[in-house]
Short mmCIF file of C-alpha atoms and ligand atoms in Angstrom, two decimals:
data_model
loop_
_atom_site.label_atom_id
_atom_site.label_comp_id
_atom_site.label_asym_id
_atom_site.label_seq_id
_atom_site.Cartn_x
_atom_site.Cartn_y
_atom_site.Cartn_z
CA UNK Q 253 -35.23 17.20 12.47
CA UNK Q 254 -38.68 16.72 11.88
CA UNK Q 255 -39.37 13.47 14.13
CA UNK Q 256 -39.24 13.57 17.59
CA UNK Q 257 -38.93 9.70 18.86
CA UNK Q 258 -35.33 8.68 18.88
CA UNK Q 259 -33.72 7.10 15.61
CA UNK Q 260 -31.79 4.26 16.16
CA UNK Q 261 -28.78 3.60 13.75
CA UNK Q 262 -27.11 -0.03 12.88
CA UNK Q 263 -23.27 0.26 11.91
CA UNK Q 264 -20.94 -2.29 10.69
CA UNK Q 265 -17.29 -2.16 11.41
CA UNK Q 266 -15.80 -0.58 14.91
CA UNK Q 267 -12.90 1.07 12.92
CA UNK Q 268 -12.04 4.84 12.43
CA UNK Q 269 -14.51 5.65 9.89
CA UNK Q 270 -17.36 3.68 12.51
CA UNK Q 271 -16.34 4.64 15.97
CA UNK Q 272 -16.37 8.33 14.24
CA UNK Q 273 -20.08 8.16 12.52
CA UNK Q 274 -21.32 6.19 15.88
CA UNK Q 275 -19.84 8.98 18.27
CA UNK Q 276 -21.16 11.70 16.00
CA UNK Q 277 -24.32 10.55 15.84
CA UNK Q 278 -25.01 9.33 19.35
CA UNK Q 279 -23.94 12.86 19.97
CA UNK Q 280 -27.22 13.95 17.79
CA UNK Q 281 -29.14 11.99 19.60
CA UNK Q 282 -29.24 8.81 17.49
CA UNK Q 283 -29.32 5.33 19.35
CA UNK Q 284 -26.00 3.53 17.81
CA UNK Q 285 -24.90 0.18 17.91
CA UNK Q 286 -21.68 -0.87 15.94
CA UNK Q 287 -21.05 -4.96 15.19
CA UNK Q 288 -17.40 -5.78 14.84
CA UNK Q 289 -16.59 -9.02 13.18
CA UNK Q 290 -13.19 -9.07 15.46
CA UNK Q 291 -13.76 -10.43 18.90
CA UNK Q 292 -11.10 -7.85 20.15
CA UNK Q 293 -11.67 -4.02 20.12
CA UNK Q 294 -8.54 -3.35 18.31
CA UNK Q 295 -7.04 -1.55 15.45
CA UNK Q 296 -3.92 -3.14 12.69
CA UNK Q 297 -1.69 -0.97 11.92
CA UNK Q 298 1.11 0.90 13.34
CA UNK Q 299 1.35 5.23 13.07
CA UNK Q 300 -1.23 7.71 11.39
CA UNK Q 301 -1.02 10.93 10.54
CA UNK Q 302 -3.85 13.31 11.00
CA UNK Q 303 -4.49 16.50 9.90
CA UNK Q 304 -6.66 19.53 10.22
CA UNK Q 305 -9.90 17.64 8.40
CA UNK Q 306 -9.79 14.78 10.79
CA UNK Q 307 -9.29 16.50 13.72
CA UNK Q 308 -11.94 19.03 13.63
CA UNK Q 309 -14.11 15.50 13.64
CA UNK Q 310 -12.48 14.69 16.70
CA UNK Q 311 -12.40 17.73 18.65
CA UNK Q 312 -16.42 17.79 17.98
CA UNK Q 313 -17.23 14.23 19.16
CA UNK Q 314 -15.10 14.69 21.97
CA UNK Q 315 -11.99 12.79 21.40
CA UNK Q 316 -9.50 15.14 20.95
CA UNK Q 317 -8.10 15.98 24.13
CA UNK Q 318 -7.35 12.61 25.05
CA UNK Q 319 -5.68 12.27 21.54
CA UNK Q 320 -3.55 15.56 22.19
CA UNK Q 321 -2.30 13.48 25.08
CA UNK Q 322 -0.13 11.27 23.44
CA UNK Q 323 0.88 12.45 19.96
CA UNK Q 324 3.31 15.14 18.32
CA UNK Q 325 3.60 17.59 15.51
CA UNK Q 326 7.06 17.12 14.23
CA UNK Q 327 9.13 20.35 13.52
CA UNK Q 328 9.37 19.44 10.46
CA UNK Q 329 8.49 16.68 7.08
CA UNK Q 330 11.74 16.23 5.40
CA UNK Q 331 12.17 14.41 2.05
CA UNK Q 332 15.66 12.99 1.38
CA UNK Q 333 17.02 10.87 -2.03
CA UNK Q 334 19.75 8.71 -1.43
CA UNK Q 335 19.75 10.68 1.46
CA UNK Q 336 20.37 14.00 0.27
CA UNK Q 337 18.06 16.17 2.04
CA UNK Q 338 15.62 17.36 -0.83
CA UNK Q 339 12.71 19.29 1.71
CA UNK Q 340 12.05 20.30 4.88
CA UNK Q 341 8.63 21.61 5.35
CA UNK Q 342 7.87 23.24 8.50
CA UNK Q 343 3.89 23.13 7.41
CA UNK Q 344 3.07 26.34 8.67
CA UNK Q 345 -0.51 27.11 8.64
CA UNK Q 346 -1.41 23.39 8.33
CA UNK Q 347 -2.89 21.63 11.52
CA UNK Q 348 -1.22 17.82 12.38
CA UNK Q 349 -0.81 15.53 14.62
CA UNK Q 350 1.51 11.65 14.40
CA UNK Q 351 0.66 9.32 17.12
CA UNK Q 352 0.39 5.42 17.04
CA UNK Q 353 -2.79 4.01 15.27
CA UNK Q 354 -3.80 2.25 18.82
CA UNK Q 355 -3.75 5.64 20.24
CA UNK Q 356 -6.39 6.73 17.85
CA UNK Q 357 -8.20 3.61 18.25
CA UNK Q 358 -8.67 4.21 22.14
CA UNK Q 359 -9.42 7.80 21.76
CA UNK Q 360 -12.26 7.31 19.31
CA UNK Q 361 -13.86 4.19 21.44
CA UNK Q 362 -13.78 6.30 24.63
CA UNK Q 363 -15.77 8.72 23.09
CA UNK Q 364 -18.18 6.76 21.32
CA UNK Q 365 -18.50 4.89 24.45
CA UNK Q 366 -19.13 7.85 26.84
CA UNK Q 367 -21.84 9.13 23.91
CA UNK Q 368 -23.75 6.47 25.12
CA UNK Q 369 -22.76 3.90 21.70
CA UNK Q 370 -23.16 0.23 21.96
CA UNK Q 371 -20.24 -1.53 20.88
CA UNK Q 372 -20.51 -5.43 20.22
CA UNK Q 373 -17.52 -7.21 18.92
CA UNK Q 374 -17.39 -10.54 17.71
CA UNK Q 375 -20.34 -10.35 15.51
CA UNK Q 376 -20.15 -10.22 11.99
CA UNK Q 377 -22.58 -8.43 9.61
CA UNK Q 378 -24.03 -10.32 6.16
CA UNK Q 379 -25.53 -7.66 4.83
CA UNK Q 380 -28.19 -4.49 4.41
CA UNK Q 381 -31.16 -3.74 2.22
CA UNK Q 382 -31.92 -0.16 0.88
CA UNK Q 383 -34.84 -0.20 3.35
CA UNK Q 384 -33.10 -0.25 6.12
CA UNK Q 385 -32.77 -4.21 7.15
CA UNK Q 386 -29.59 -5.37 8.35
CA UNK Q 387 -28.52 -9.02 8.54
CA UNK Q 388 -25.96 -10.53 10.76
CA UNK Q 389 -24.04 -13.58 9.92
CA UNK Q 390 -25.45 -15.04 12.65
CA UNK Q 391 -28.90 -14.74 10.62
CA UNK Q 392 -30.46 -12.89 12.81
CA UNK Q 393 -32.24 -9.16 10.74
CA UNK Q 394 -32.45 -6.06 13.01
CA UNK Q 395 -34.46 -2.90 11.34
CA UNK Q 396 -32.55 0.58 11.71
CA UNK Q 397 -33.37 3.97 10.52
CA UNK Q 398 -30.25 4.51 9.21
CA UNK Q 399 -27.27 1.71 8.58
CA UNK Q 400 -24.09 2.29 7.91
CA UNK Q 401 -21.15 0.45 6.19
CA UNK Q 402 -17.70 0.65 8.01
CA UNK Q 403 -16.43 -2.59 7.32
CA UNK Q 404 -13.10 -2.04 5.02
CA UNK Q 405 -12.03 -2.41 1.82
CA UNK Q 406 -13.47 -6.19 1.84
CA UNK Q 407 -17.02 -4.44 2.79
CA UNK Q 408 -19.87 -7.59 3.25
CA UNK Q 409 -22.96 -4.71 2.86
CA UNK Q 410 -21.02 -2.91 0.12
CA UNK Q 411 -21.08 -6.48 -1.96
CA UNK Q 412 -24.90 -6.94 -0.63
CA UNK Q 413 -25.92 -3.81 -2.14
CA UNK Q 414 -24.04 -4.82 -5.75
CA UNK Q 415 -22.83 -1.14 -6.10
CA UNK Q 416 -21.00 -1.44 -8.92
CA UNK Q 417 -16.84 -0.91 -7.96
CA UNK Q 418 -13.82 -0.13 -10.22
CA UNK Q 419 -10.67 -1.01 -8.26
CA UNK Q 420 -7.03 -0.21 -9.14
CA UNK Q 421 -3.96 -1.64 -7.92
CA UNK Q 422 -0.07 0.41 -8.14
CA UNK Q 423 2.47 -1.76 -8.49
CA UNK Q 424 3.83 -0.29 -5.04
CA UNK Q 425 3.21 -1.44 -1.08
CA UNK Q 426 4.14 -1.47 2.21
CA UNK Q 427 5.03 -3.20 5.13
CA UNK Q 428 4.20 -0.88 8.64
CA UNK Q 429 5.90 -0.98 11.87
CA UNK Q 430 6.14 0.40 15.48
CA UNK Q 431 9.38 0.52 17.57
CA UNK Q 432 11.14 2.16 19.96
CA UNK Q 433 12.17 5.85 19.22
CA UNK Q 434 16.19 4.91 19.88
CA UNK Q 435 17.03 8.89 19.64
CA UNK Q 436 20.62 8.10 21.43
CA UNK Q 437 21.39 5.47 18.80
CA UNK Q 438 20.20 7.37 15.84
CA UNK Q 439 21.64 10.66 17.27
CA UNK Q 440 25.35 8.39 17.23
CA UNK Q 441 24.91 7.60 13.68
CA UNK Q 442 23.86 10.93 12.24
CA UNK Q 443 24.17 13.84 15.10
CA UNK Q 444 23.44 16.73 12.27
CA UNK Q 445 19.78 15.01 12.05
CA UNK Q 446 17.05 16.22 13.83
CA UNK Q 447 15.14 12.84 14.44
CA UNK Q 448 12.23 14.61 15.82
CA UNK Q 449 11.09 15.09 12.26
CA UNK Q 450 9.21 12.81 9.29
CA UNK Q 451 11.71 11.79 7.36
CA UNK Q 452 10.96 10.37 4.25
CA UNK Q 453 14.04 8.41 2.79
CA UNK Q 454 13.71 7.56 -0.95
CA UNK Q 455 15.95 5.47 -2.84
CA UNK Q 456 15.06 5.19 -6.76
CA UNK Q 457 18.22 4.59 -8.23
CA UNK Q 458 19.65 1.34 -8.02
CA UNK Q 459 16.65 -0.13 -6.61
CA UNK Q 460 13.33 1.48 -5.29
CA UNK Q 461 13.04 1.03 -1.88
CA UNK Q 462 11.70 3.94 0.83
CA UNK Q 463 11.76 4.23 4.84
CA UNK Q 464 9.04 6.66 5.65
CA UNK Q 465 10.41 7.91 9.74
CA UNK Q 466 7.49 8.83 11.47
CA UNK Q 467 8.04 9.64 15.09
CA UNK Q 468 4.57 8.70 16.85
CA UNK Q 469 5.27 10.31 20.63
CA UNK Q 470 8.37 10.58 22.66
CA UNK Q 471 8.10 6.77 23.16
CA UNK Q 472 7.13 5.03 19.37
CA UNK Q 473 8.32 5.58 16.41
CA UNK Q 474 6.07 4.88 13.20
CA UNK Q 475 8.28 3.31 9.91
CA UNK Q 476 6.57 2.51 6.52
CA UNK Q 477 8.89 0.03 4.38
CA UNK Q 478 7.87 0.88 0.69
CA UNK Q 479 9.28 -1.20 -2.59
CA UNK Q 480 7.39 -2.15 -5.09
CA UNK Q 481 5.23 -5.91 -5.38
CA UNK Q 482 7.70 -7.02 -8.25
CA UNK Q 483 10.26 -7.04 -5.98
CA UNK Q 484 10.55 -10.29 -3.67
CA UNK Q 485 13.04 -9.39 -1.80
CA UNK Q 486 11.71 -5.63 -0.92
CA UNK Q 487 8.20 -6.77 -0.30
CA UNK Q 488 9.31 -10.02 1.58
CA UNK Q 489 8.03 -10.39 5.44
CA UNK Q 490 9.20 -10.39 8.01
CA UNK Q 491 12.02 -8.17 6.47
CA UNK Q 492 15.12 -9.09 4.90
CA UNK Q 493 17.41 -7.08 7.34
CA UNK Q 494 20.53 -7.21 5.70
CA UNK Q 495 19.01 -5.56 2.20
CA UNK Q 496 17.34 -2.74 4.63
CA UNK Q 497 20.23 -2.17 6.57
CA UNK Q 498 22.29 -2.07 3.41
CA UNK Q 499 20.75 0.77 1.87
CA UNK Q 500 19.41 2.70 5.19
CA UNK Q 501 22.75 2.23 7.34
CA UNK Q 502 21.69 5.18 9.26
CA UNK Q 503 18.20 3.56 10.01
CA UNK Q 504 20.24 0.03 11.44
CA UNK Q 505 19.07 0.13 15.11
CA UNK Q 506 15.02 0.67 14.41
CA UNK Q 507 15.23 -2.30 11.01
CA UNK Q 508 16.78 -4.43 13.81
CA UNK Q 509 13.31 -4.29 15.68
CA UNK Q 510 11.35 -3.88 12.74
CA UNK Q 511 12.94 -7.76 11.46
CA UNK Q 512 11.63 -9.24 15.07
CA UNK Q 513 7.95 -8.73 13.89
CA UNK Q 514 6.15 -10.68 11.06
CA UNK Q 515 4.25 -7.46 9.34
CA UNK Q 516 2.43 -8.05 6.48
CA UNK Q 517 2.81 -6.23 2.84
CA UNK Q 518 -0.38 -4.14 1.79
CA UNK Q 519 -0.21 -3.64 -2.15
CA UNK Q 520 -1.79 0.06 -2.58
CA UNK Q 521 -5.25 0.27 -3.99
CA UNK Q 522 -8.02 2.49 -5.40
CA UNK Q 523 -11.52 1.50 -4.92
CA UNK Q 524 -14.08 3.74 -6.42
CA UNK Q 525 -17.82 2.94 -6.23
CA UNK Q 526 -20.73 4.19 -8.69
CA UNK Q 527 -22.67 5.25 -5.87
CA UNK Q 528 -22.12 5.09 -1.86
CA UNK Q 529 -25.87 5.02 -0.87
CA UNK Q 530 -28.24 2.65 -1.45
CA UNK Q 531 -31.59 3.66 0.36
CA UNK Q 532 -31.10 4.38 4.01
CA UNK Q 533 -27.81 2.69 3.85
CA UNK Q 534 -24.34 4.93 3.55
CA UNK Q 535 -20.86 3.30 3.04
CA UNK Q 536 -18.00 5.66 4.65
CA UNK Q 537 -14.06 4.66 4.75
CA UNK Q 538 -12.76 2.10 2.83
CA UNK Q 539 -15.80 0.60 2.04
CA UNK Q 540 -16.39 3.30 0.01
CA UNK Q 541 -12.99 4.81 -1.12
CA UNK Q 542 -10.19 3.05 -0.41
CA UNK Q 543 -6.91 5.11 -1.40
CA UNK Q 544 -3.11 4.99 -1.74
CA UNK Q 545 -1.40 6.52 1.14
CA UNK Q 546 0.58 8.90 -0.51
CA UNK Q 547 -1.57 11.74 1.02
CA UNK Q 548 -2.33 10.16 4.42
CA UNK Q 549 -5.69 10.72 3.79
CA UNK Q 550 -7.57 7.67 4.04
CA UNK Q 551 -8.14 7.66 7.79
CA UNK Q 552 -8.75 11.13 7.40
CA UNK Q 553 -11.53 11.39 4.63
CA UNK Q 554 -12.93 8.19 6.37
CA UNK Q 555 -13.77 10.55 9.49
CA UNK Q 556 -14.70 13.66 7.53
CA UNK Q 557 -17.24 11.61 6.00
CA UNK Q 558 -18.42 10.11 9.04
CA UNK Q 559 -19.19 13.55 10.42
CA UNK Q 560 -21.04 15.29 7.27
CA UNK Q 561 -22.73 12.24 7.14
CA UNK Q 562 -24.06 11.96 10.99
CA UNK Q 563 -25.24 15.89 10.06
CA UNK Q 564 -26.72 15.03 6.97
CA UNK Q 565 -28.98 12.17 8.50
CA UNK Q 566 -29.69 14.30 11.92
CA UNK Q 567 -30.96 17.14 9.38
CA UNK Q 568 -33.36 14.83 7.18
CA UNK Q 569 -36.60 13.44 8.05
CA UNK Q 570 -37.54 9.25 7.88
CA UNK Q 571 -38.67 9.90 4.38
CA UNK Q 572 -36.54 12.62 3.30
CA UNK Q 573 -33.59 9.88 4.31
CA UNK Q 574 -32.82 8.45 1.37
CA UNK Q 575 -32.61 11.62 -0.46
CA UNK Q 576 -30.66 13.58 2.12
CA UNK Q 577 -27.63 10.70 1.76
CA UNK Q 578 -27.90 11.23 -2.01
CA UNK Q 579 -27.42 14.78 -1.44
CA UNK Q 580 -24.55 14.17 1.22
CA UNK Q 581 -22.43 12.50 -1.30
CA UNK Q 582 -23.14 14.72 -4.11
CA UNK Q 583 -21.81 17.32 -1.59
CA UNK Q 584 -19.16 15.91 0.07
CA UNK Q 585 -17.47 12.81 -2.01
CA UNK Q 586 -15.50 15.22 -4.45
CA UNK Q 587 -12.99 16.18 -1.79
CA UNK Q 588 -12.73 12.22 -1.15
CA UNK Q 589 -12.15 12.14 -5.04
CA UNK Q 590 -9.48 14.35 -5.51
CA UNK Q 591 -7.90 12.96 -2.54
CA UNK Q 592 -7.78 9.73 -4.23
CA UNK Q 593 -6.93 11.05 -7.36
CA UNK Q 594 -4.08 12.89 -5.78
CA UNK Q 595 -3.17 10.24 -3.65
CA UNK Q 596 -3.15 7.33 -6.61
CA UNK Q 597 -0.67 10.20 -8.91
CA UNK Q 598 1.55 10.44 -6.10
CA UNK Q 599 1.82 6.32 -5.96
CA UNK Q 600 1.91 6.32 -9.82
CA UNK Q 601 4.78 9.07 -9.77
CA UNK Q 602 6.61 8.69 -6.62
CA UNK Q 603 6.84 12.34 -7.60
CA UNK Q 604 6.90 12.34 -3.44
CA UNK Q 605 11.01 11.83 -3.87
CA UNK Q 606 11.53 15.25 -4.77
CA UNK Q 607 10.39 16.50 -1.41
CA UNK Q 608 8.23 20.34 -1.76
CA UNK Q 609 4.94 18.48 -2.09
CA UNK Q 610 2.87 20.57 0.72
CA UNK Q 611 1.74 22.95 -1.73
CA UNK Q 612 -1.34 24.28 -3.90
CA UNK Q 613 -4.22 21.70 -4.35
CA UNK Q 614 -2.34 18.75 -2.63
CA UNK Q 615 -3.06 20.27 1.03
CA UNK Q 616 -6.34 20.76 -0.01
CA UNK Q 617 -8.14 17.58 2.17
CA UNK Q 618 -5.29 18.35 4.77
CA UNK Q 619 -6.88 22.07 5.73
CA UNK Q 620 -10.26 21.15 4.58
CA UNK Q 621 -12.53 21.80 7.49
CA UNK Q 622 -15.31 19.15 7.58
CA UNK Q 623 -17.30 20.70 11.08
CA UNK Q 624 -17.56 24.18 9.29
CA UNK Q 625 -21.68 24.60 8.66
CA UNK Q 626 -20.77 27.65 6.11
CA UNK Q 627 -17.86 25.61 4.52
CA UNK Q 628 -19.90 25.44 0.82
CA UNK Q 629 -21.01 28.74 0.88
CA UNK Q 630 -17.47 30.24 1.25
CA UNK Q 631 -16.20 28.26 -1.12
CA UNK Q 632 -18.78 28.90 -3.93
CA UNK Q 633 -18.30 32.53 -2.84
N1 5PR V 206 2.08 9.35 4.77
C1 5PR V 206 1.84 8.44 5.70
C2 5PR V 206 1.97 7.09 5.41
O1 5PR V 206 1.73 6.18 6.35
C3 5PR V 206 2.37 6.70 4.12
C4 5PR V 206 2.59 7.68 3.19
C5 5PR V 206 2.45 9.00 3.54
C6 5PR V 206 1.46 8.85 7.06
C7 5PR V 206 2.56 5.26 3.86
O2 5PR V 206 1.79 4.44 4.58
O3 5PR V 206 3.42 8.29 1.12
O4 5PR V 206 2.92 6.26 1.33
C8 5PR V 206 3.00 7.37 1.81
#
């Protein structure tokens, strides 16, 4: 970079797609301070998949050992209908990792935190101008080189901005849960299965309802309850135990912890935006491109974009700013789009019932490798 006094960034929202940027660019040199409306450092959710895209971002701002301490690759992701085993893909060749989503959390604050970031929760961000003026709720204004837009699907300095957004609900959701692993119980109930995988259990016909099994560590397992919004019943919370355990008998002893917690349904969404820069602000994660899960992507393009955008702002001058984040999302945001596009057909489809789906373009965000400097050139090549 051309400058040589210290730029300072301002970033809203301590969640993946924040903690990542923050880390990243603290480890550029950047000053970074990240405002989380929460008053608890802490992240919703239960299990997260991560593949090779996301964890290349994590190895480089220093949070993947710690990660690799607590979290598995399963031998194997099965697909079953009506539990007839449709798939098992052993994913050779394709780097990733289940763990719990508080796992992740702690890894990425760790690292941003020994980078040298400044974390401050409990304060909630307004909104940004294009030249680089944030405003907290508070009313206070704080001046940044660069500012960045973490803060979720419900983003306050996406709004501020008025970037025009198209948004598209499925008619499917889910409710997400961690429990105990219970191998001996499961092992009892079906001793042929090997309940170290994913297992993704689809029912279509008479009713559409799906357990996604996603074992988390040796300790946690990660399920994802799946029926569509029109059904009250399905999409009820806390779960209706009986209708679970009715059609996933050999799922009883994890739905019996599952019913104890009050969960909440997410309906799926697509939010795509005309543009995610405005000036010297970028929007990253769901801000910017909130996705189905279909994929389990949206975690995962969150920190790929972090990263190429930490590199993209390190590289630019104060003046060539502006220009260098257009430039960064011309780059980087089609991968992010046919991610979403993938991700939306699969949640459209539920073409994931028939199992086989690791193939051809869809693994194409999974191996993507964000950290790779000649990545564009090899591709155009
Ligand atoms: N993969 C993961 C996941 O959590 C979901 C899906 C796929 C890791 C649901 O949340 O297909 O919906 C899916």
């Amino acid at each position: 970079m051309s400058d040589t006094r210290t730029r300072h960034a301002e970033i809203s929202g301590a969640g993946f797609a924040g903690l990542t940027a923050a880390a990243a660019l603290a480890r550029m040199g950047w000053t970074v301070r990240v405002h989380e409306l929460a008053p608890e450092l802490r992240t919703e959710g239960a299990g997260i998949v991560l593949w090779n895209n996301s964890l290349q971002v994590l190895d480089k701002i220093g949070a993947l050992h710690d990660l690799m301490s607590d979290s598995m690759t399963p031998p194997a992701y099965e697909t079953r209908m009506n539990n007839v085993i449709q798939s098992q893909e052993v994913l050779d060749g394709i780097r990733w990792r289940t763990m719990t989503r508080a796992h992740l959390y702690n890894s990425l604050l760790v690292a941003a935190r020994e980078a040298g970031v400044e974390v401050v929760p409990g304060s909630g961000v307004a909104g940004a101008t294009p030249d680089g003026q944030l405003t907290l709720a508070n009313g206070d204004t704080i001046h940044a080189d660069l500012i960045i837009g973490a803060d979720g699907v419900g983003s306050a300095v996406r709004d501020s901005l008025d970037i025009p957004l198209n948004r598209q609900r499925s008619g499917d959701g889910i409710t997400r849960f961690l429990v105990p692993r219970h191998k001996a119980e499961l092992a009892e109930l079906e001793p042929d299965t090997q309940w170290d995988n994913v297992i993704d259990f689809w029912n279509l016909e008479p009713r559409v309802l799906r357990i996604l099994y996603t074992p988390a560590n040796e300790r946690e397992l990660y399920i994802a309850l799946m029926a569509p919004a029109a059904d009250a019943q399905g999409s009820k919370v806390p779960i209706d135990l009986d209708l679970w355990t009715s059609v996933f008998p050999q799922l009883a002893p994890v739905l019996a912890d599952a019913a104890t917690i009050p969960g909440r349904y997410y309906g799926y969404q697509t939010t795509r935006l005309e543009s995610w820069t405005r000036g010297k602000v970028a929007l990253i994660g769901d801000a910017a491109h909130a996705m189905c899960p279909a994929l389990a992507q949206g975690a995962g393009c969150a920190m790929q974009n972090a990263w190429t955008l930490a590199v993209a702002a390190t590289a630019a001058s104060d003046t060539d700013l502006p220009a260098a984040l257009q430039e960064w999302e011309r780059v980087e945001r089609p991968f992010t789009d046919r991610a979403q596009d993938r991700s939306q057909w699969f949640a459209d489809t539920r073409e994931m019932a028939n199992g086989n789906q690791f193939k051809g373009e869809m693994v194409e965000t999974a191996l993507y490798n964000p950290t790779d400097p000649n990545r564009h050139q090899e591709a155009a090549a």
